[in-house]
Amino acid sequence: MNKNAIKSALNQFSAVVITGGSSGIGESFFNAIHSLNDNALYCNFSRSKPKIIESKNGFIHFPCDFSITQELNSQCSKLINILTEKGGDEKILLINNSGFGTYGQFPEPNSESQMNMLAVNICAPVYLTARLMPLLIKRGGVILNVASTAAFQPLPYMSTYAASKAFLMHWSLALNEDLKDTGVSTLTLCPGPTKTNFFVRAGFIESPMSYYPGQSSEEVVNTALLALVKGKTLTVSGWINRLLVFFSSKLPKLIVTKMAAIGLRLARLEQFKKDQ
Ligand SMILES: NC(=O)c1ccc[n+]([C@@H]2O[C@H](COP(=O)([O-])OP(=O)(O)OC[C@H]3O[C@@H](n4cnc5c(N)ncnc54)[C@H](OP(=O)(O)O)[C@@H]3O)[C@@H](O)[C@H]2O)c1
């Protein structure tokens, strides 16, 4: 698949809406898409402002903490007004990427962070997608949902996070069928461990990714864009991750949960945690 094929697929979109473009995979999505399509209106939702990209049709940052419902509601309304007024009338690419996890015995670090995780990883993508749906159906588009390889199995010590990603993956796959013949489709992206701020945000003093193998955010985004061009519905990034999810989704849930717990205990990830 050459760069021109990706470029022409991306140039169908006159508006690109990304959540969590301020860091990691979201930032790499912005950079990769913008390098191939300078004509779209770019919109970002996150708490911190991402590096501004110069785009002919503009770049708008919507400061928003997804764990605060009123902020999400009002910023969604602003986005819809702007897309209606100046987002062109071609396809929309919506990338639901914002998300975070925590590591530790439930409910570490506290009950509030568990609730916030559900708000950011589940409620925000569902709400944002629902609000944008009339425009998406009118103009056509793709909804790219960033789930995880954690979506394929229960994950001890990251129980809420893995279950939130299982929700996102199943919702995204079912939505694709709901949307059949509407001109809108979904793509579910499942990265494995990736070198971003994710692990520091999850409560580690230092990312275990410095010691264990993993992909870069650019590699993950490259996989996603290739899948988008090919019109895929689900893509797991990296061949090791594809192999792991193949086996974890075939094995009985109880066995795979026990195996994950043993593996994580042996990896002794708690040595990297802030409270150690
Ligand atoms: N890194 C991995 O190993 C890995 C593996 C599989 C899946 N993923 C998924 O990939 C996605 C991107 O994560 P990443 O690895 O790029 O981590 P990251 O570098 O920590 O980026 C997370 C992004 O989510 C945004 N975010 C977090 N909390 C938010 C909130 N309350 N409201 C709005 N936005 C919020 C952050 O923006 P602000 O902080 O500016 O708000 C940031 O831009 C996540 O959904 C994650 O679950 C990551």
mmCIF file of C-alpha atoms and ligand atoms in Angstrom:
data_model
loop_
_atom_site.group_PDB
_atom_site.id
_atom_site.type_symbol
_atom_site.label_atom_id
_atom_site.label_comp_id
_atom_site.label_asym_id
_atom_site.label_seq_id
_atom_site.Cartn_x
_atom_site.Cartn_y
_atom_site.Cartn_z
ATOM 1 C CA MET A 1 0.000 0.000 0.000
ATOM 2 C CA ASN A 2 1.681 3.214 -1.076
ATOM 3 C CA LYS A 3 1.507 6.691 0.437
ATOM 4 C CA ASN A 4 -0.625 7.981 -2.450
ATOM 5 C CA ALA A 5 -3.422 5.507 -1.649
ATOM 6 C CA ILE A 6 -3.459 6.678 1.984
ATOM 7 C CA LYS A 7 -3.302 10.303 0.847
ATOM 8 C CA SER A 8 -6.271 9.984 -1.500
ATOM 9 C CA ALA A 9 -8.298 8.115 1.177
ATOM 10 C CA LEU A 10 -7.565 10.863 3.723
ATOM 11 C CA ASN A 11 -8.371 13.647 1.279
ATOM 12 C CA GLN A 12 -12.016 12.502 1.211
ATOM 13 C CA PHE A 13 -12.364 14.097 4.650
ATOM 14 C CA SER A 14 -13.019 17.830 4.959
ATOM 15 C CA ALA A 15 -13.160 17.676 8.768
ATOM 16 C CA VAL A 16 -11.084 15.617 11.194
ATOM 17 C CA VAL A 17 -12.202 15.478 14.839
ATOM 18 C CA ILE A 18 -9.777 13.859 17.285
ATOM 19 C CA THR A 19 -10.086 13.366 21.025
ATOM 20 C CA GLY A 20 -6.820 13.312 22.962
ATOM 21 C CA GLY A 21 -4.689 14.912 20.255
ATOM 22 C CA SER A 22 -2.487 16.478 22.938
ATOM 23 C CA SER A 23 -0.265 13.440 23.380
ATOM 24 C CA GLY A 24 0.764 9.935 22.295
ATOM 25 C CA ILE A 25 -1.350 8.111 19.711
ATOM 26 C CA GLY A 26 -3.721 11.091 19.227
ATOM 27 C CA GLU A 27 -0.829 13.470 18.541
ATOM 28 C CA SER A 28 0.625 10.978 16.025
ATOM 29 C CA PHE A 29 -2.796 10.757 14.329
ATOM 30 C CA PHE A 30 -2.830 14.547 13.914
ATOM 31 C CA ASN A 31 0.699 14.651 12.524
ATOM 32 C CA ALA A 32 0.238 11.714 10.133
ATOM 33 C CA ILE A 33 -3.153 12.821 8.778
ATOM 34 C CA HIS A 34 -2.213 16.472 8.493
ATOM 35 C CA SER A 35 1.003 15.618 6.582
ATOM 36 C CA LEU A 36 -1.205 14.019 3.890
ATOM 37 C CA ASN A 37 -4.282 16.269 4.003
ATOM 38 C CA ASP A 38 -3.731 19.995 4.462
ATOM 39 C CA ASN A 39 -7.258 20.896 3.363
ATOM 40 C CA ALA A 40 -9.350 19.660 6.275
ATOM 41 C CA LEU A 41 -10.645 21.516 9.313
ATOM 42 C CA TYR A 42 -8.916 19.956 12.336
ATOM 43 C CA CYS A 43 -10.672 19.819 15.731
ATOM 44 C CA ASN A 44 -9.279 18.495 19.002
ATOM 45 C CA PHE A 45 -10.878 17.663 22.359
ATOM 46 C CA SER A 46 -8.586 17.310 25.381
ATOM 47 C CA ARG A 47 -7.752 19.101 28.622
ATOM 48 C CA SER A 48 -4.347 20.361 27.508
ATOM 49 C CA LYS A 49 -3.800 22.185 24.265
ATOM 50 C CA PRO A 50 -2.032 20.115 21.608
ATOM 51 C CA LYS A 51 0.789 21.450 19.467
ATOM 52 C CA ILE A 52 -1.039 23.629 16.950
ATOM 53 C CA ILE A 53 -0.797 22.388 13.413
ATOM 54 C CA GLU A 54 -1.020 24.936 10.622
ATOM 55 C CA SER A 55 -3.906 23.934 8.391
ATOM 56 C CA LYS A 56 -5.387 25.983 5.548
ATOM 57 C CA ASN A 57 -8.890 25.457 6.887
ATOM 58 C CA GLY A 58 -8.051 25.861 10.522
ATOM 59 C CA PHE A 59 -7.266 24.036 13.712
ATOM 60 C CA ILE A 60 -9.598 24.402 16.702
ATOM 61 C CA HIS A 61 -8.899 23.168 20.204
ATOM 62 C CA PHE A 62 -11.960 22.481 22.381
ATOM 63 C CA PRO A 63 -10.644 22.420 25.976
ATOM 64 C CA CYS A 64 -12.617 19.655 27.618
ATOM 65 C CA ASP A 65 -12.368 17.273 30.545
ATOM 66 C CA PHE A 66 -14.471 14.277 29.542
ATOM 67 C CA SER A 67 -15.124 13.393 33.166
ATOM 68 C CA ILE A 68 -17.164 16.616 33.508
ATOM 69 C CA THR A 69 -20.475 16.060 31.722
ATOM 70 C CA GLN A 70 -21.408 19.758 31.326
ATOM 71 C CA GLU A 71 -18.065 20.528 29.668
ATOM 72 C CA LEU A 72 -18.521 17.668 27.214
ATOM 73 C CA ASN A 73 -22.112 18.745 26.418
ATOM 74 C CA SER A 74 -21.271 22.382 25.793
ATOM 75 C CA GLN A 75 -18.096 21.713 23.789
ATOM 76 C CA CYS A 76 -20.028 19.202 21.638
ATOM 77 C CA SER A 77 -22.607 21.880 20.846
ATOM 78 C CA LYS A 78 -19.816 24.294 19.836
ATOM 79 C CA LEU A 79 -18.242 21.629 17.610
ATOM 80 C CA ILE A 80 -21.540 20.922 15.855
ATOM 81 C CA ASN A 81 -22.098 24.650 15.184
ATOM 82 C CA ILE A 82 -18.593 25.029 13.770
ATOM 83 C CA LEU A 83 -18.819 21.892 11.618
ATOM 84 C CA THR A 84 -22.169 23.076 10.283
ATOM 85 C CA GLU A 85 -20.842 26.562 9.479
ATOM 86 C CA LYS A 86 -17.314 25.914 8.225
ATOM 87 C CA GLY A 87 -16.503 22.229 8.115
ATOM 88 C CA GLY A 88 -17.225 21.836 4.387
ATOM 89 C CA ASP A 89 -19.721 19.270 3.171
ATOM 90 C CA GLU A 90 -17.477 16.316 2.556
ATOM 91 C CA LYS A 91 -16.832 13.359 4.837
ATOM 92 C CA ILE A 92 -15.986 13.621 8.543
ATOM 93 C CA LEU A 93 -13.323 11.530 10.258
ATOM 94 C CA LEU A 94 -14.059 11.174 13.984
ATOM 95 C CA ILE A 95 -11.291 9.565 16.045
ATOM 96 C CA ASN A 96 -12.363 8.625 19.584
ATOM 97 C CA ASN A 97 -8.906 8.252 21.086
ATOM 98 C CA SER A 98 -8.904 9.876 24.565
ATOM 99 C CA GLY A 99 -8.505 7.318 27.292
ATOM 100 C CA PHE A 100 -6.547 6.323 30.353
ATOM 101 C CA GLY A 101 -6.001 3.364 32.637
ATOM 102 C CA THR A 102 -4.837 2.744 36.189
ATOM 103 C CA TYR A 103 -2.738 -0.151 37.486
ATOM 104 C CA GLY A 104 -3.321 -1.819 40.842
ATOM 105 C CA GLN A 105 -5.728 -3.845 42.921
ATOM 106 C CA PHE A 106 -9.285 -2.535 42.452
ATOM 107 C CA PRO A 107 -10.223 0.257 43.279
ATOM 108 C CA GLU A 108 -6.665 1.666 43.416
ATOM 109 C CA PRO A 109 -5.879 4.542 43.289
ATOM 110 C CA ASN A 110 -9.433 5.526 44.370
ATOM 111 C CA SER A 111 -13.107 5.165 43.513
ATOM 112 C CA GLU A 112 -13.245 8.570 41.786
ATOM 113 C CA SER A 113 -10.594 7.615 39.228
ATOM 114 C CA GLN A 114 -12.573 4.431 38.422
ATOM 115 C CA MET A 115 -15.646 6.544 37.646
ATOM 116 C CA ASN A 116 -13.619 9.062 35.639
ATOM 117 C CA MET A 117 -12.124 6.221 33.601
ATOM 118 C CA LEU A 118 -15.605 5.031 32.629
ATOM 119 C CA ALA A 119 -16.582 8.619 31.746
ATOM 120 C CA VAL A 120 -13.521 9.173 29.521
ATOM 121 C CA ASN A 121 -13.169 5.687 27.976
ATOM 122 C CA ILE A 122 -16.867 4.878 27.483
ATOM 123 C CA CYS A 123 -19.344 7.705 28.045
ATOM 124 C CA ALA A 124 -17.492 10.409 26.098
ATOM 125 C CA PRO A 125 -17.052 8.430 22.832
ATOM 126 C CA VAL A 126 -20.664 7.218 22.958
ATOM 127 C CA TYR A 127 -21.984 10.734 23.611
ATOM 128 C CA LEU A 128 -19.747 12.524 21.081
ATOM 129 C CA THR A 129 -20.583 9.971 18.382
ATOM 130 C CA ALA A 130 -24.319 10.206 19.127
ATOM 131 C CA ARG A 131 -24.272 14.013 18.934
ATOM 132 C CA LEU A 132 -22.301 13.965 15.654
ATOM 133 C CA MET A 133 -24.378 11.210 14.059
ATOM 134 C CA PRO A 134 -26.846 13.447 12.139
ATOM 135 C CA LEU A 135 -23.920 15.316 10.542
ATOM 136 C CA LEU A 136 -22.003 12.087 9.922
ATOM 137 C CA ILE A 137 -24.989 10.550 8.151
ATOM 138 C CA LYS A 138 -25.599 13.712 6.125
ATOM 139 C CA ARG A 139 -21.977 13.970 4.937
ATOM 140 C CA GLY A 140 -20.669 10.414 5.296
ATOM 141 C CA GLY A 141 -17.610 9.478 7.282
ATOM 142 C CA VAL A 142 -15.618 7.099 9.420
ATOM 143 C CA ILE A 143 -15.645 6.699 13.203
ATOM 144 C CA LEU A 144 -12.292 5.342 14.362
ATOM 145 C CA ASN A 145 -12.458 4.047 17.928
ATOM 146 C CA VAL A 146 -9.201 3.418 19.788
ATOM 147 C CA ALA A 147 -9.790 0.329 21.937
ATOM 148 C CA SER A 148 -6.931 -1.964 23.013
ATOM 149 C CA THR A 149 -5.705 -5.562 22.958
ATOM 150 C CA ALA A 150 -6.964 -5.456 26.584
ATOM 151 C CA ALA A 151 -10.468 -5.518 25.063
ATOM 152 C CA PHE A 152 -10.108 -9.218 24.214
ATOM 153 C CA GLN A 153 -9.812 -10.553 27.771
ATOM 154 C CA PRO A 154 -10.287 -9.733 31.450
ATOM 155 C CA LEU A 155 -7.109 -8.119 32.814
ATOM 156 C CA PRO A 156 -6.381 -8.333 36.542
ATOM 157 C CA TYR A 157 -4.834 -5.153 38.047
ATOM 158 C CA MET A 158 -6.349 -3.193 35.150
ATOM 159 C CA SER A 159 -9.845 -4.632 35.536
ATOM 160 C CA THR A 160 -11.891 -1.475 34.910
ATOM 161 C CA TYR A 161 -9.647 -0.314 32.062
ATOM 162 C CA ALA A 162 -9.774 -3.652 30.191
ATOM 163 C CA ALA A 163 -13.550 -3.921 30.671
ATOM 164 C CA SER A 164 -13.993 -0.345 29.384
ATOM 165 C CA LYS A 165 -12.043 -1.242 26.245
ATOM 166 C CA ALA A 166 -14.103 -4.448 25.807
ATOM 167 C CA PHE A 167 -17.193 -2.217 25.891
ATOM 168 C CA LEU A 168 -15.706 0.175 23.330
ATOM 169 C CA MET A 169 -14.696 -2.630 20.961
ATOM 170 C CA HIS A 170 -18.077 -4.411 21.099
ATOM 171 C CA TRP A 171 -19.994 -1.147 20.794
ATOM 172 C CA SER A 172 -17.858 -0.065 17.830
ATOM 173 C CA LEU A 173 -18.268 -3.407 16.004
ATOM 174 C CA ALA A 174 -22.041 -3.431 16.526
ATOM 175 C CA LEU A 175 -22.330 0.219 15.478
ATOM 176 C CA ASN A 176 -20.723 -0.644 12.152
ATOM 177 C CA GLU A 177 -23.621 -3.011 11.444
ATOM 178 C CA ASP A 178 -26.224 -0.450 12.642
ATOM 179 C CA LEU A 179 -24.745 1.994 10.157
ATOM 180 C CA LYS A 180 -24.803 -0.346 7.154
ATOM 181 C CA ASP A 181 -25.860 1.531 3.985
ATOM 182 C CA THR A 182 -25.664 4.968 5.660
ATOM 183 C CA GLY A 183 -22.287 5.999 4.203
ATOM 184 C CA VAL A 184 -20.782 5.903 7.705
ATOM 185 C CA SER A 185 -18.601 3.078 8.997
ATOM 186 C CA THR A 186 -16.531 2.350 12.079
ATOM 187 C CA LEU A 187 -12.970 1.132 12.434
ATOM 188 C CA THR A 188 -11.897 -0.354 15.760
ATOM 189 C CA LEU A 189 -8.173 -0.005 16.454
ATOM 190 C CA CYS A 190 -6.619 -2.273 19.082
ATOM 191 C CA PRO A 191 -3.058 -1.274 19.974
ATOM 192 C CA GLY A 192 -0.982 -3.344 22.393
ATOM 193 C CA PRO A 193 1.535 -1.741 24.777
ATOM 194 C CA THR A 194 2.665 1.497 23.092
ATOM 195 C CA LYS A 195 5.378 3.986 24.077
ATOM 196 C CA THR A 196 3.334 7.024 25.178
ATOM 197 C CA ASN A 197 2.445 8.874 28.412
ATOM 198 C CA PHE A 198 -0.157 6.180 29.096
ATOM 199 C CA PHE A 199 1.900 4.338 31.746
ATOM 200 C CA VAL A 200 2.970 7.444 33.666
ATOM 201 C CA ARG A 201 -0.700 8.532 33.625
ATOM 202 C CA ALA A 202 -1.608 5.024 34.886
ATOM 203 C CA GLY A 203 0.439 5.666 38.033
ATOM 204 C CA PHE A 204 3.943 4.506 37.130
ATOM 205 C CA ILE A 205 6.907 6.648 38.116
ATOM 206 C CA GLU A 206 8.668 5.467 34.990
ATOM 207 C CA SER A 207 7.181 3.745 31.973
ATOM 208 C CA PRO A 208 7.730 -0.040 32.066
ATOM 209 C CA MET A 209 7.827 0.340 28.278
ATOM 210 C CA SER A 210 11.480 1.411 28.657
ATOM 211 C CA TYR A 211 12.198 -2.204 29.655
ATOM 212 C CA TYR A 212 9.585 -4.226 27.770
ATOM 213 C CA PRO A 213 9.010 -4.355 24.003
ATOM 214 C CA GLY A 214 6.212 -2.292 22.491
ATOM 215 C CA GLN A 215 5.282 -0.236 19.465
ATOM 216 C CA SER A 216 5.707 3.479 18.882
ATOM 217 C CA SER A 217 2.593 5.639 18.468
ATOM 218 C CA GLU A 218 3.648 6.252 14.831
ATOM 219 C CA GLU A 219 3.609 2.487 14.126
ATOM 220 C CA VAL A 220 0.127 2.188 15.663
ATOM 221 C CA VAL A 221 -1.187 5.100 13.588
ATOM 222 C CA ASN A 222 0.348 3.648 10.431
ATOM 223 C CA THR A 223 -1.534 0.367 11.047
ATOM 224 C CA ALA A 224 -4.765 2.318 11.580
ATOM 225 C CA LEU A 225 -4.413 4.376 8.398
ATOM 226 C CA LEU A 226 -3.666 1.271 6.312
ATOM 227 C CA ALA A 227 -6.775 -0.381 7.783
ATOM 228 C CA LEU A 228 -8.812 2.737 6.985
ATOM 229 C CA VAL A 229 -7.707 2.649 3.344
ATOM 230 C CA LYS A 230 -8.548 -1.057 3.087
ATOM 231 C CA GLY A 231 -12.001 -0.421 4.600
ATOM 232 C CA LYS A 232 -11.345 -2.785 7.525
ATOM 233 C CA THR A 233 -13.665 -2.902 10.545
ATOM 234 C CA LEU A 234 -11.175 -4.150 13.151
ATOM 235 C CA THR A 235 -7.407 -3.978 13.294
ATOM 236 C CA VAL A 236 -4.920 -5.117 15.926
ATOM 237 C CA SER A 237 -1.603 -3.293 15.657
ATOM 238 C CA GLY A 238 1.568 -5.422 15.458
ATOM 239 C CA TRP A 239 2.015 -9.121 14.678
ATOM 240 C CA ILE A 240 2.927 -10.100 18.284
ATOM 241 C CA ASN A 241 -0.286 -8.446 19.501
ATOM 242 C CA ARG A 242 -2.293 -10.199 16.759
ATOM 243 C CA LEU A 243 -0.862 -13.546 17.887
ATOM 244 C CA LEU A 244 -1.608 -12.802 21.560
ATOM 245 C CA VAL A 245 -5.223 -11.767 20.946
ATOM 246 C CA PHE A 246 -5.744 -14.813 18.706
ATOM 247 C CA PHE A 247 -4.873 -17.127 21.614
ATOM 248 C CA SER A 248 -6.448 -15.013 24.378
ATOM 249 C CA SER A 249 -9.771 -14.861 22.550
ATOM 250 C CA LYS A 250 -9.766 -18.650 21.888
ATOM 251 C CA LEU A 251 -8.955 -19.788 25.446
ATOM 252 C CA PRO A 252 -11.691 -20.089 28.115
ATOM 253 C CA LYS A 253 -12.119 -16.760 29.933
ATOM 254 C CA LEU A 254 -11.298 -18.212 33.395
ATOM 255 C CA ILE A 255 -7.997 -19.685 32.179
ATOM 256 C CA VAL A 256 -6.934 -16.601 30.281
ATOM 257 C CA THR A 257 -7.678 -14.420 33.338
ATOM 258 C CA LYS A 258 -5.549 -16.629 35.609
ATOM 259 C CA MET A 259 -2.726 -16.675 33.036
ATOM 260 C CA ALA A 260 -2.795 -12.866 32.777
ATOM 261 C CA ALA A 261 -2.667 -12.533 36.586
ATOM 262 C CA ILE A 262 0.347 -14.867 36.790
ATOM 263 C CA GLY A 263 2.096 -13.054 33.909
ATOM 264 C CA LEU A 264 1.555 -9.633 35.481
ATOM 265 C CA ARG A 265 2.740 -10.835 38.905
ATOM 266 C CA LEU A 266 5.916 -12.215 37.287
ATOM 267 C CA ALA A 267 6.452 -8.933 35.395
ATOM 268 C CA ARG A 268 6.406 -7.168 38.811
ATOM 269 C CA LEU A 269 5.080 -3.949 37.308
ATOM 270 C CA GLU A 270 4.381 -2.620 40.822
ATOM 271 C CA GLN A 271 8.139 -1.862 41.127
ATOM 272 C CA PHE A 272 7.549 1.022 38.685
ATOM 273 C CA LYS A 273 4.617 2.467 40.638
ATOM 274 C CA LYS A 274 4.715 5.907 42.253
ATOM 275 C CA ASP A 275 3.868 4.721 45.774
ATOM 276 C CA GLN A 276 6.784 2.223 45.930
HETATM 277 N N1 LIG B 1 -0.191 3.358 25.290
HETATM 278 C C1 LIG B 1 -0.690 2.139 25.314
HETATM 279 O O1 LIG B 1 0.000 1.171 25.707
HETATM 280 C C2 LIG B 1 -2.089 1.872 24.811
HETATM 281 C C3 LIG B 1 -2.439 0.558 24.462
HETATM 282 C C4 LIG B 1 -3.722 0.299 23.996
HETATM 283 C C5 LIG B 1 -4.641 1.327 23.877
HETATM 284 N N2 LIG B 1 -4.283 2.585 24.222
HETATM 285 C C6 LIG B 1 -5.306 3.645 24.102
HETATM 286 O O2 LIG B 1 -4.836 4.642 23.226
HETATM 287 C C7 LIG B 1 -5.499 5.872 23.529
HETATM 288 C C8 LIG B 1 -4.463 6.985 23.577
HETATM 289 O O3 LIG B 1 -3.589 6.756 24.680
HETATM 290 P P1 LIG B 1 -2.032 7.062 24.619
HETATM 291 O O4 LIG B 1 -1.320 5.770 24.725
HETATM 292 O O5 LIG B 1 -1.708 7.953 23.481
HETATM 293 O O6 LIG B 1 -1.833 7.785 26.028
HETATM 294 P P2 LIG B 1 -1.523 9.311 26.388
HETATM 295 O O7 LIG B 1 -0.242 9.740 25.740
HETATM 296 O O8 LIG B 1 -1.629 9.366 27.874
HETATM 297 O O9 LIG B 1 -2.732 10.121 25.713
HETATM 298 C C9 LIG B 1 -4.034 10.059 26.261
HETATM 299 C C10 LIG B 1 -4.865 11.173 25.669
HETATM 300 O O10 LIG B 1 -6.179 11.105 26.265
HETATM 301 C C11 LIG B 1 -6.551 12.404 26.702
HETATM 302 N N3 LIG B 1 -7.339 12.344 27.939
HETATM 303 C C12 LIG B 1 -7.030 11.709 29.098
HETATM 304 N N4 LIG B 1 -7.920 12.018 30.055
HETATM 305 C C13 LIG B 1 -8.817 12.870 29.497
HETATM 306 C C14 LIG B 1 -9.968 13.559 29.970
HETATM 307 N N5 LIG B 1 -10.347 13.475 31.265
HETATM 308 N N6 LIG B 1 -10.661 14.333 29.106
HETATM 309 C C15 LIG B 1 -10.287 14.468 27.818
HETATM 310 N N7 LIG B 1 -9.193 13.842 27.300
HETATM 311 C C16 LIG B 1 -8.459 13.069 28.137
HETATM 312 C C17 LIG B 1 -5.223 13.088 27.038
HETATM 313 O O11 LIG B 1 -5.367 14.509 26.905
HETATM 314 P P3 LIG B 1 -5.241 15.530 28.161
HETATM 315 O O12 LIG B 1 -4.384 14.890 29.185
HETATM 316 O O13 LIG B 1 -4.679 16.771 27.537
HETATM 317 O O14 LIG B 1 -6.658 15.725 28.602
HETATM 318 C C18 LIG B 1 -4.282 12.549 25.974
HETATM 319 O O15 LIG B 1 -4.286 13.354 24.827
HETATM 320 C C19 LIG B 1 -6.237 5.647 24.852
HETATM 321 O O16 LIG B 1 -7.592 5.429 24.602
HETATM 322 C C20 LIG B 1 -5.601 4.383 25.402
HETATM 323 O O17 LIG B 1 -6.481 3.664 26.232
HETATM 324 C C21 LIG B 1 -3.022 2.894 24.683
#
